[in-house]
Short mmCIF file of C-alpha atoms in Angstrom, two decimals:
data_model
loop_
_atom_site.label_atom_id
_atom_site.label_comp_id
_atom_site.label_asym_id
_atom_site.label_seq_id
_atom_site.Cartn_x
_atom_site.Cartn_y
_atom_site.Cartn_z
CA MET A 26 90.13 129.53 113.43
CA THR A 27 88.24 126.26 112.95
CA THR A 28 89.17 123.98 110.12
CA VAL A 29 86.30 122.21 108.44
CA TRP A 30 87.13 118.95 106.74
CA ASN A 31 85.15 118.13 103.69
CA ALA A 32 85.78 114.45 103.69
CA ALA A 33 84.84 112.65 100.55
CA PRO A 34 82.34 109.86 101.04
CA MET A 35 83.87 106.44 101.54
CA PRO A 36 84.01 104.40 98.36
CA SER A 37 81.64 101.48 98.15
CA PHE A 38 83.39 98.12 98.37
CA PRO A 39 81.87 94.71 97.78
CA PRO A 40 80.90 92.95 100.99
CA THR A 41 83.69 91.00 102.58
CA PHE A 42 83.50 87.59 104.21
CA ALA A 43 83.52 89.34 107.60
CA ASP A 44 80.65 91.64 106.62
CA GLN A 45 78.61 88.66 105.48
CA VAL A 46 79.34 86.66 108.63
CA ILE A 47 78.60 89.53 111.03
CA ALA A 48 75.18 90.01 109.46
CA GLN A 49 74.23 86.40 110.23
CA PRO A 50 72.78 84.98 113.46
CA ALA A 51 75.37 83.44 115.78
CA PRO A 52 74.96 79.75 114.77
CA ALA A 53 75.38 80.71 111.11
CA GLN A 54 78.51 82.68 112.01
CA PHE A 55 80.05 79.57 113.57
CA GLU A 56 79.06 77.49 110.55
CA ALA A 57 80.56 80.05 108.17
CA PHE A 58 83.90 80.02 109.97
CA LEU A 59 83.89 76.22 110.21
CA ASP A 60 83.04 75.92 106.52
CA GLU A 61 85.87 78.26 105.59
CA HIS A 62 88.36 76.03 107.44
CA ARG A 63 86.72 72.79 106.28
CA GLY A 64 87.08 73.94 102.68
CA ALA A 65 90.67 75.08 103.13
CA LEU A 66 91.72 71.79 104.67
CA ASN A 67 89.90 69.71 102.07
CA GLY A 68 91.39 71.86 99.31
CA CYS A 69 94.97 71.36 100.50
CA LEU A 70 94.97 68.16 98.45
CA ASP A 71 93.90 69.80 95.20
CA GLY A 72 96.44 69.50 92.41
CA LEU A 73 98.70 67.06 94.24
CA THR A 74 99.71 63.58 93.17
CA GLU A 75 98.82 60.63 95.37
CA GLU A 76 102.50 60.34 96.33
CA GLN A 77 102.66 64.01 97.32
CA ALA A 78 99.48 63.73 99.41
CA ARG A 79 100.97 60.77 101.30
CA ARG A 80 104.46 62.24 101.70
CA SER A 81 105.64 62.32 105.29
CA LEU A 82 107.83 65.29 106.16
CA VAL A 83 107.66 65.10 109.96
CA ALA A 84 108.36 62.39 112.54
CA SER A 85 104.66 61.89 113.31
CA ARG A 86 102.08 60.28 110.99
CA THR A 87 101.07 63.71 109.76
CA THR A 88 100.64 63.88 106.00
CA LEU A 89 98.32 66.08 103.96
CA LEU A 90 96.08 63.11 103.17
CA GLY A 91 96.20 62.08 106.83
CA LEU A 92 95.19 65.58 107.97
CA VAL A 93 92.03 65.50 105.87
CA LYS A 94 91.27 61.95 107.00
CA HIS A 95 91.72 63.11 110.61
CA ALA A 96 89.40 66.07 109.98
CA THR A 97 86.72 63.55 108.95
CA PHE A 98 87.27 61.80 112.29
CA VAL A 99 86.93 65.15 114.10
CA GLU A 100 83.60 65.85 112.39
CA LYS A 101 82.27 62.45 113.41
CA VAL A 102 83.47 62.68 117.01
CA TRP A 103 82.06 66.14 117.68
CA PHE A 104 78.95 66.23 115.51
CA ASP A 105 77.91 62.55 115.60
CA GLN A 106 79.22 60.95 118.78
CA ALA A 107 78.69 64.05 120.93
CA VAL A 108 75.19 64.65 119.52
CA THR A 109 73.88 61.08 119.26
CA GLY A 110 75.86 59.30 121.97
CA ARG A 111 76.79 56.51 119.55
CA SER A 112 80.13 54.87 120.25
CA ARG A 113 83.09 55.35 117.94
CA ALA A 114 82.82 51.68 116.98
CA GLU A 115 79.17 52.20 115.96
CA ILE A 116 80.17 55.24 113.89
CA GLY A 117 83.04 53.32 112.29
CA ILE A 118 85.90 55.52 113.43
CA PRO A 119 89.08 54.73 115.39
CA ALA A 120 88.95 54.59 119.16
CA ARG A 121 91.88 57.00 119.49
CA SER A 122 92.53 60.28 117.70
CA GLU A 123 96.10 59.32 116.79
CA GLU A 124 94.80 56.35 114.80
CA SER A 125 92.72 58.63 112.56
CA PHE A 126 95.87 59.78 110.72
CA ILE A 127 96.73 56.24 109.58
CA LEU A 128 96.31 55.78 105.85
CA ASP A 129 94.98 52.57 104.32
CA ASP A 130 95.88 51.33 100.85
CA GLY A 131 92.41 52.36 99.66
CA ASP A 132 92.77 55.95 100.85
CA THR A 133 93.17 58.22 97.84
CA ILE A 134 92.80 61.95 97.41
CA ALA A 135 89.36 61.41 95.88
CA THR A 136 88.08 59.00 98.55
CA VAL A 137 89.40 61.00 101.50
CA GLN A 138 88.07 64.33 100.15
CA HIS A 139 84.70 62.73 99.44
CA ALA A 140 84.47 61.19 102.93
CA HIS A 141 85.40 64.54 104.45
CA ARG A 142 82.74 66.43 102.46
CA GLU A 143 80.12 63.82 103.44
CA ALA A 144 81.09 64.05 107.12
CA CYS A 145 80.82 67.85 107.02
CA GLU A 146 77.35 67.65 105.49
CA ALA A 147 76.29 65.08 108.09
CA SER A 148 77.59 67.43 110.79
CA ARG A 149 75.48 70.29 109.46
CA ARG A 150 72.37 68.09 109.45
CA ALA A 151 73.05 66.75 112.96
CA ILE A 152 73.08 70.18 114.57
CA ARG A 153 70.68 72.05 112.30
CA SER A 154 67.92 72.14 114.92
CA LEU A 155 70.19 72.80 117.90
CA GLY A 156 70.92 76.11 119.60
CA LEU A 157 74.33 77.28 120.78
CA ASP A 158 73.44 76.69 124.40
CA ASP A 159 71.99 73.21 123.86
CA ILE A 160 73.96 70.62 125.81
CA LEU A 161 75.47 67.63 124.01
CA HIS A 162 75.72 64.56 126.19
CA GLY A 163 77.42 61.99 123.95
CA HIS A 164 81.12 62.80 124.26
CA PRO A 165 83.28 61.02 126.88
CA ARG A 166 84.36 64.43 128.27
CA GLY A 167 80.83 64.82 129.54
CA PRO A 168 78.05 67.29 128.78
CA LEU A 169 79.14 70.26 126.68
CA PRO A 170 77.24 73.13 125.10
CA LEU A 171 77.18 73.22 121.30
CA ARG A 172 78.94 76.63 121.48
CA TRP A 173 81.96 74.96 123.16
CA VAL A 174 81.98 72.21 120.52
CA TYR A 175 81.91 74.77 117.69
CA LEU A 176 84.84 76.64 119.21
CA HIS A 177 86.81 73.47 119.89
CA VAL A 178 86.36 72.17 116.33
CA LEU A 179 87.14 75.59 114.87
CA ARG A 180 90.37 75.74 116.90
CA GLU A 181 91.36 72.25 115.81
CA LEU A 182 90.62 72.90 112.13
CA ALA A 183 92.54 76.19 112.24
CA GLN A 184 95.58 74.40 113.68
CA HIS A 185 95.39 71.68 111.03
CA CYS A 186 95.00 74.26 108.27
CA GLY A 187 98.28 75.77 109.47
CA HIS A 188 99.94 72.36 109.45
CA ALA A 189 98.60 71.76 105.94
CA ASP A 190 99.89 75.12 104.69
CA ILE A 191 103.40 74.32 105.87
CA LEU A 192 103.41 70.75 104.54
CA ARG A 193 101.96 71.78 101.18
CA GLU A 194 104.51 74.57 100.79
CA GLN A 195 107.33 72.07 101.44
CA ILE A 196 105.87 69.54 99.00
CA VAL A 197 105.07 71.95 96.17
CA ASN A 198 108.40 73.77 96.45
CA ALA A 199 110.51 70.61 96.76
#
């Protein structure tokens, strides 16, 4: 005897982030994932006091405010220096990555978030006309395809989002 299953049709669900991203061409998929992480990292400062944003809970210079400031540095290294070939001094960023976490007296939640949003927008403009296989020649590591740069920045932002989650949880629940 054969059993026939009369399966009910699947319910209709609203499109998910994944559904929306999969439907996009590859460069837009990378941008969507980067933007998700950019927004999460920038938003880690929302609702905090200036003291909380600057609080150091680890031996390194890592603070929530410093993470977002560093993310601005990352945007400028990979989507300005690597694309244009301008030096870090010309761009106005530290020579070394470790220095990008250092907070100045003028760094506030508002100024750091604003600088980060501006850097992200400048990044989008810088690569708008490029394809994933276009080679970027401006980074000291040497020529790299834009696809590699997207993946590298996505990996770095994902790691920093994890750091921010842990630090924020410790600060908010203190």
